[in-house]
CSV table of C-alpha atoms in Angstrom, one decimal:
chain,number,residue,atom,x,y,z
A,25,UNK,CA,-2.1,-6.9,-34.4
A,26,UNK,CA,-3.1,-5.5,-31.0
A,27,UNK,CA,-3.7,-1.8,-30.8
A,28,UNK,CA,-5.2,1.2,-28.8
A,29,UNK,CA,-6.3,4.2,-28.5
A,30,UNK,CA,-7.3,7.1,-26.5
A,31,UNK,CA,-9.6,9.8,-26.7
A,32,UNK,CA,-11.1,12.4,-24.8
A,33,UNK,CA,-10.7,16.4,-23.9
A,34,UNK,CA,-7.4,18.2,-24.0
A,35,UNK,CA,-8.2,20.1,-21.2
A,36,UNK,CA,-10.9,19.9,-18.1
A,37,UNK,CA,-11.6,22.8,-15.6
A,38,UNK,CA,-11.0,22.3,-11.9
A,39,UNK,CA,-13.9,20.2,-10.0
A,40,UNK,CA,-14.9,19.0,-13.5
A,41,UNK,CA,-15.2,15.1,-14.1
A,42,UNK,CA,-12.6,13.7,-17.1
A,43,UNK,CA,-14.1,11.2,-19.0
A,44,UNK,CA,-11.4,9.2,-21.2
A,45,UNK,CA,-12.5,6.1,-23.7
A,46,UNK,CA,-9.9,3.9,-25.0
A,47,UNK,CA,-10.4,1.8,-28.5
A,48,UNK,CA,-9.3,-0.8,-29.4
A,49,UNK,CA,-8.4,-3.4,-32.1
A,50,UNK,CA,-7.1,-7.0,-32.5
A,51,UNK,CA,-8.0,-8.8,-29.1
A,52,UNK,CA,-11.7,-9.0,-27.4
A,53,UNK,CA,-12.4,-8.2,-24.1
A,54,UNK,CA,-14.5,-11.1,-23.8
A,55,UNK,CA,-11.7,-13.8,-24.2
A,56,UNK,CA,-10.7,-15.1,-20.8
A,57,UNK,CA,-7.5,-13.5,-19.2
A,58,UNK,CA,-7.6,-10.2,-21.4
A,59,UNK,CA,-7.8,-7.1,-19.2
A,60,UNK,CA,-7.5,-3.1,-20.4
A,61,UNK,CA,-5.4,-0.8,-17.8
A,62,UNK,CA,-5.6,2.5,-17.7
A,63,UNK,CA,-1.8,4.3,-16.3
A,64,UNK,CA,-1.0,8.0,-16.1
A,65,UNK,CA,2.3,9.9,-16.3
A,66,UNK,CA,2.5,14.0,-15.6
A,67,UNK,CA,5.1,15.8,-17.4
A,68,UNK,CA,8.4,15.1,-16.3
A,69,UNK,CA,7.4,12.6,-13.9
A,70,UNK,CA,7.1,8.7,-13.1
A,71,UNK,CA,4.0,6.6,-14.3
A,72,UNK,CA,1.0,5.7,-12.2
A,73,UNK,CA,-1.3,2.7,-12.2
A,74,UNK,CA,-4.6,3.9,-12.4
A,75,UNK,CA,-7.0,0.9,-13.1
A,76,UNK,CA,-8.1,-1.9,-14.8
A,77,UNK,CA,-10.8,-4.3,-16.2
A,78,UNK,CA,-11.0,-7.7,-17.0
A,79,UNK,CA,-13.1,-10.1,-19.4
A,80,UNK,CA,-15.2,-10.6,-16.6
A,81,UNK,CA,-16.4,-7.0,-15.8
A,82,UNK,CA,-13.9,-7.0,-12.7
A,83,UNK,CA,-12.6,-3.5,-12.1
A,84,UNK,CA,-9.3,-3.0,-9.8
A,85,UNK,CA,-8.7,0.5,-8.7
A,86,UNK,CA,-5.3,2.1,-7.2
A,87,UNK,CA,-6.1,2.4,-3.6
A,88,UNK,CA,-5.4,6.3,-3.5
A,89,UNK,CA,-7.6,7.4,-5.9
A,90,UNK,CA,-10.3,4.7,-6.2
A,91,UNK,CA,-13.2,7.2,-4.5
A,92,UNK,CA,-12.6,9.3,-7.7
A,93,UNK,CA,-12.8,6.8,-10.5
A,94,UNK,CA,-14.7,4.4,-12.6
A,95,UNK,CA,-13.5,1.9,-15.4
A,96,UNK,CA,-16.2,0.3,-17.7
A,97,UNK,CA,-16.1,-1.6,-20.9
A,98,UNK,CA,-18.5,-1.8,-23.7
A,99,UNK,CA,-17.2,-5.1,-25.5
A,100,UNK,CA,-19.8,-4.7,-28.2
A,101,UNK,CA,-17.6,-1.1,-29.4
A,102,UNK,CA,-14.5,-2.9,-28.3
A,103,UNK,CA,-13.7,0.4,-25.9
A,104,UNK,CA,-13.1,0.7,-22.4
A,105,UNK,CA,-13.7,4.1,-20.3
A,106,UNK,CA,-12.4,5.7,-17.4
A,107,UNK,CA,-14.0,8.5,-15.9
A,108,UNK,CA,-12.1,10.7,-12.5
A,109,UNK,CA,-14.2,13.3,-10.9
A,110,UNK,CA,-13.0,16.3,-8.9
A,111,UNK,CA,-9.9,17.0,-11.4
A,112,UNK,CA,-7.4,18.8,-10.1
A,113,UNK,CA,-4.3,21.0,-11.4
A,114,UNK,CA,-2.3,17.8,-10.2
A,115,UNK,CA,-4.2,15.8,-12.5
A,116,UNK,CA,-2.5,17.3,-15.5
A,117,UNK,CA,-0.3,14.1,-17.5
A,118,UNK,CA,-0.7,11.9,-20.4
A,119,UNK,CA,-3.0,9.3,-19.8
A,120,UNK,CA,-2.1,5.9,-21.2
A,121,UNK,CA,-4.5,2.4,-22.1
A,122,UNK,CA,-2.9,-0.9,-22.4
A,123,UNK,CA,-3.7,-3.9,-22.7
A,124,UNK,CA,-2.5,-6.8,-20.3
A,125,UNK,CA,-0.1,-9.3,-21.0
A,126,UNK,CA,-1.5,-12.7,-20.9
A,127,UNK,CA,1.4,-14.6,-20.2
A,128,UNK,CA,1.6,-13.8,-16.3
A,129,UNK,CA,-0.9,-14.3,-14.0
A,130,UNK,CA,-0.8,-10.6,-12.9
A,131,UNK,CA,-1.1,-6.8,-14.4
A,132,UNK,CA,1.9,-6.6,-17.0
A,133,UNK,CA,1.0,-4.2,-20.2
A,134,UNK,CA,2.5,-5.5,-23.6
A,135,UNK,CA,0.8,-3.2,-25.8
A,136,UNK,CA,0.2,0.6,-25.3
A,137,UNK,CA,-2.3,3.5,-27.1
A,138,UNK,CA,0.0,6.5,-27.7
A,139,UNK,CA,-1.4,8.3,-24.9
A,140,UNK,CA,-3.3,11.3,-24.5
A,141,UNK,CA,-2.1,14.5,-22.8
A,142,UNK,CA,-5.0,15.9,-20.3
A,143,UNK,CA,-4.9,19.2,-18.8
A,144,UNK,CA,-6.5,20.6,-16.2
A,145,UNK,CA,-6.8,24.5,-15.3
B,5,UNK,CA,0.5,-1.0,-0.9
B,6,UNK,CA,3.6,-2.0,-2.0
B,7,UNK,CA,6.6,1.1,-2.7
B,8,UNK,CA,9.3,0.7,-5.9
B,9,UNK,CA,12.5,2.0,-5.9
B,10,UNK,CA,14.3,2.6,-8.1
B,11,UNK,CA,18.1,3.5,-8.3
B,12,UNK,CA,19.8,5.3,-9.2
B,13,UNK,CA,17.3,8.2,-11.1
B,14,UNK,CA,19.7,8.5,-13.2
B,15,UNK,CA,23.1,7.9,-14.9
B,16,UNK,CA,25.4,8.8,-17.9
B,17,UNK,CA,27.0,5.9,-20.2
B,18,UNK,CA,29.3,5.4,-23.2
B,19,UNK,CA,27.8,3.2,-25.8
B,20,UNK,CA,29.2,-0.1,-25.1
B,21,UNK,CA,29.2,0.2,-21.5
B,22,UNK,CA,27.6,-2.3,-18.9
B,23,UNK,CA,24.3,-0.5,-17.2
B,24,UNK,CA,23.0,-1.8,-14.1
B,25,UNK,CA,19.8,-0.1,-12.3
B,26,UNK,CA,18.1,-1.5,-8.7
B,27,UNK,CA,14.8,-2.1,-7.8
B,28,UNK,CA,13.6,-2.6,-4.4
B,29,UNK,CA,10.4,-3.6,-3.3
B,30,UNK,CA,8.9,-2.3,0.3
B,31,UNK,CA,7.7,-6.1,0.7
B,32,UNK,CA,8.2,-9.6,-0.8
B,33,UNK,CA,7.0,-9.8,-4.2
B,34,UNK,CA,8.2,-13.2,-5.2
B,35,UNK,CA,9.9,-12.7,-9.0
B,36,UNK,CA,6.6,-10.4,-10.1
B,37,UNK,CA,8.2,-7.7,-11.3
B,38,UNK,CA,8.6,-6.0,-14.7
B,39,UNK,CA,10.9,-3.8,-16.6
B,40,UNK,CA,9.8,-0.9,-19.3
B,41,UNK,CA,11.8,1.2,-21.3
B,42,UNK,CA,10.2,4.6,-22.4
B,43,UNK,CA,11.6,7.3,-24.9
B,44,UNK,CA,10.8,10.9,-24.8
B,45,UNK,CA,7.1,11.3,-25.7
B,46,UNK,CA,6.7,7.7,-26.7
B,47,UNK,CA,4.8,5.1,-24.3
B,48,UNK,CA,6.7,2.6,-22.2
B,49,UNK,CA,7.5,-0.8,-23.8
B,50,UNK,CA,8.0,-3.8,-22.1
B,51,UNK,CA,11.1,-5.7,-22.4
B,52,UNK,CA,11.0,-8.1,-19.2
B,53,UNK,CA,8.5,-9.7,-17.1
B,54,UNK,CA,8.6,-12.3,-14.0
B,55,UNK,CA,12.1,-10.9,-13.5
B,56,UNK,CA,14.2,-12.1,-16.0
B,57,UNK,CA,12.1,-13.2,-18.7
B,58,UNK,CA,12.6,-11.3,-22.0
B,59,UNK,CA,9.6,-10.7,-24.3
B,60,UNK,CA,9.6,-12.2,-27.2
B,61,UNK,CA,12.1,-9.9,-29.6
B,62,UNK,CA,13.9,-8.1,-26.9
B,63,UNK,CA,17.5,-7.9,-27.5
B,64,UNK,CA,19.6,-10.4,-25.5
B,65,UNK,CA,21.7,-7.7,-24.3
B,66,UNK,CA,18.8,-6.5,-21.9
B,67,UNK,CA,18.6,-9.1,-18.8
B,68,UNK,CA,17.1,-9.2,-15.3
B,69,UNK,CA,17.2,-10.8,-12.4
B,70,UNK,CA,16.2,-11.0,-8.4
B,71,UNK,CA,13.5,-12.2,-6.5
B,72,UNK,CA,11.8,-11.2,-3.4
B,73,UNK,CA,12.4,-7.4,-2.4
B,74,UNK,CA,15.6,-6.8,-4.8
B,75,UNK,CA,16.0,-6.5,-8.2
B,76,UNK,CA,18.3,-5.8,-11.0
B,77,UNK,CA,18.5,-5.2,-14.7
B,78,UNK,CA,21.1,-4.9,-16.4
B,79,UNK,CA,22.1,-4.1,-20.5
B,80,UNK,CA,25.6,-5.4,-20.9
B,81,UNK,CA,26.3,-3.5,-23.8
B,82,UNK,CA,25.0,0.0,-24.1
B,83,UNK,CA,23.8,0.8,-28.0
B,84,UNK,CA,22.6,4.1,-29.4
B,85,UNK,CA,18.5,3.4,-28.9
B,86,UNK,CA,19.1,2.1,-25.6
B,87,UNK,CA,19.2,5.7,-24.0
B,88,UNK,CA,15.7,6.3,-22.7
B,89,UNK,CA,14.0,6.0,-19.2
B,90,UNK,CA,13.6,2.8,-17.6
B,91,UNK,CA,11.0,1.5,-14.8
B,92,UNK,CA,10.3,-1.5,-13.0
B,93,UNK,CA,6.5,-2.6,-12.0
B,94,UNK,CA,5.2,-4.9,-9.9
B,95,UNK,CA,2.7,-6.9,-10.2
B,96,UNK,CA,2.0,-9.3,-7.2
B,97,UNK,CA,-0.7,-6.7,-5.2
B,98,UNK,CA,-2.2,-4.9,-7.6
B,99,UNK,CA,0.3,-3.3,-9.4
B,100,UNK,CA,3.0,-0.4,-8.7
B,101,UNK,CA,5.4,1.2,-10.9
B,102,UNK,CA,9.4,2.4,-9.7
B,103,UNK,CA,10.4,6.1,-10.1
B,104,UNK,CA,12.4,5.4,-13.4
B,105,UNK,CA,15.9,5.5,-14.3
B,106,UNK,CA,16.9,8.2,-17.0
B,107,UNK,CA,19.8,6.8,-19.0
B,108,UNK,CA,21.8,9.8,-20.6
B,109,UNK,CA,24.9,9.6,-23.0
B,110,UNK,CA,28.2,10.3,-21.8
């Protein structure tokens, strides 16, 4: 059974640097084709793709905010972290980790941590 | 990149009722596109990927279908837990989600 989980502060000042870790169970991030995707959603609103890594330490980034983050895995703790610098008021959402479905050749998510609501003032 | 959406943002239906909601893509993305379902303060699930493809132990009742820059899903007959948001993703440049569909009770 695949699960996830997310972690990290409830709230972050402006300017300050988030740092969120997701951990996980049931899958390894070595296995070819298994990737870890981090998506966002502020209250009320639609999600958004954030990033992603893959078995083979290849991060992809959304365009718009890829000067402010970085995605890393540590396969030996089975966790992946994002970090965003520069937060901003706008920044304040629940921030999701998923893992990707392997049954397509893109970024699909099957499986979801419970998210983790980040504020930022 | 490549801009979802969605219509309409939202809609009110009586259980048992067809529900259709429309996806466009800003550019051709083949049949890689995928449909979520979320419930307040739960995360999305997924329920359809390639564009009509159900995951395995979706209801039957939830289909999709189009290819290229239009899309549609579609439950055929509304049931209680179906009332939730609904988004569509695509996944042939990187990946983009739609502004979601809220479905409400009538």
């Amino acid at each position: 059974q695949i699960t996830l989980k997310e972690s990290g502060p409830a709230l972050v000042k402006p300017t300050q640097t988030l740092t969120l870790t997701c951990s996980f169970s049931g899958f390894s991030l070595t296995t070819t084709g298994v990737g870890v995707g981090w998506i966002r959603q502020p209250p009320g609103k639609a999600l958004e793709w954030l990033a992603v890594i893959y078995w083979d330490d290849d991060p992809r980034y959304n365009s718009s905010l890829k000067t402010r983050l970085t995605i890393t895995k540590d396969t030996s703790k089975n966790q992946v972290v994002l970090t965003m610098t520069n937060m901003d008021p706008v920044d304040t959402a629940t921030y999701y980790c998923a893992h990707r479905f392997n049954l397509v050749p893109g970024d699909v998510f099957d499986v979801w941590g419970q998210g983790t609501m980040v504020s930022v003032s | 990149d490549i801009q979802m959406t969605q219509s309409p943002s939202s809609l009110s239906a009586s259980v048992g009722d067809r529900v259709t909601i429309t996806c466009q893509a800003s550019q051709d993305i083949g049949n890689y596109l995928s449909w979520y379902q979320q419930k307040p303060g739960k995360a999305p699930n997924l329920l359809i990927y390639d564009a009509s493809r159900l995951k395995t132990g979706v209801p039957s009742r939830f289909a999709g279908s189009g290819s290229g820059t239009d899309f549609t899903f579609t439950i055929t007959s509304l049931q209680p837990e179906d009332f939730a948001t609904y988004y569509c993703q695509q996944y042939d440049h990187f990946l983009s989600f739609g502004g979601g569909t809220k479905v409400e009770i009538k």
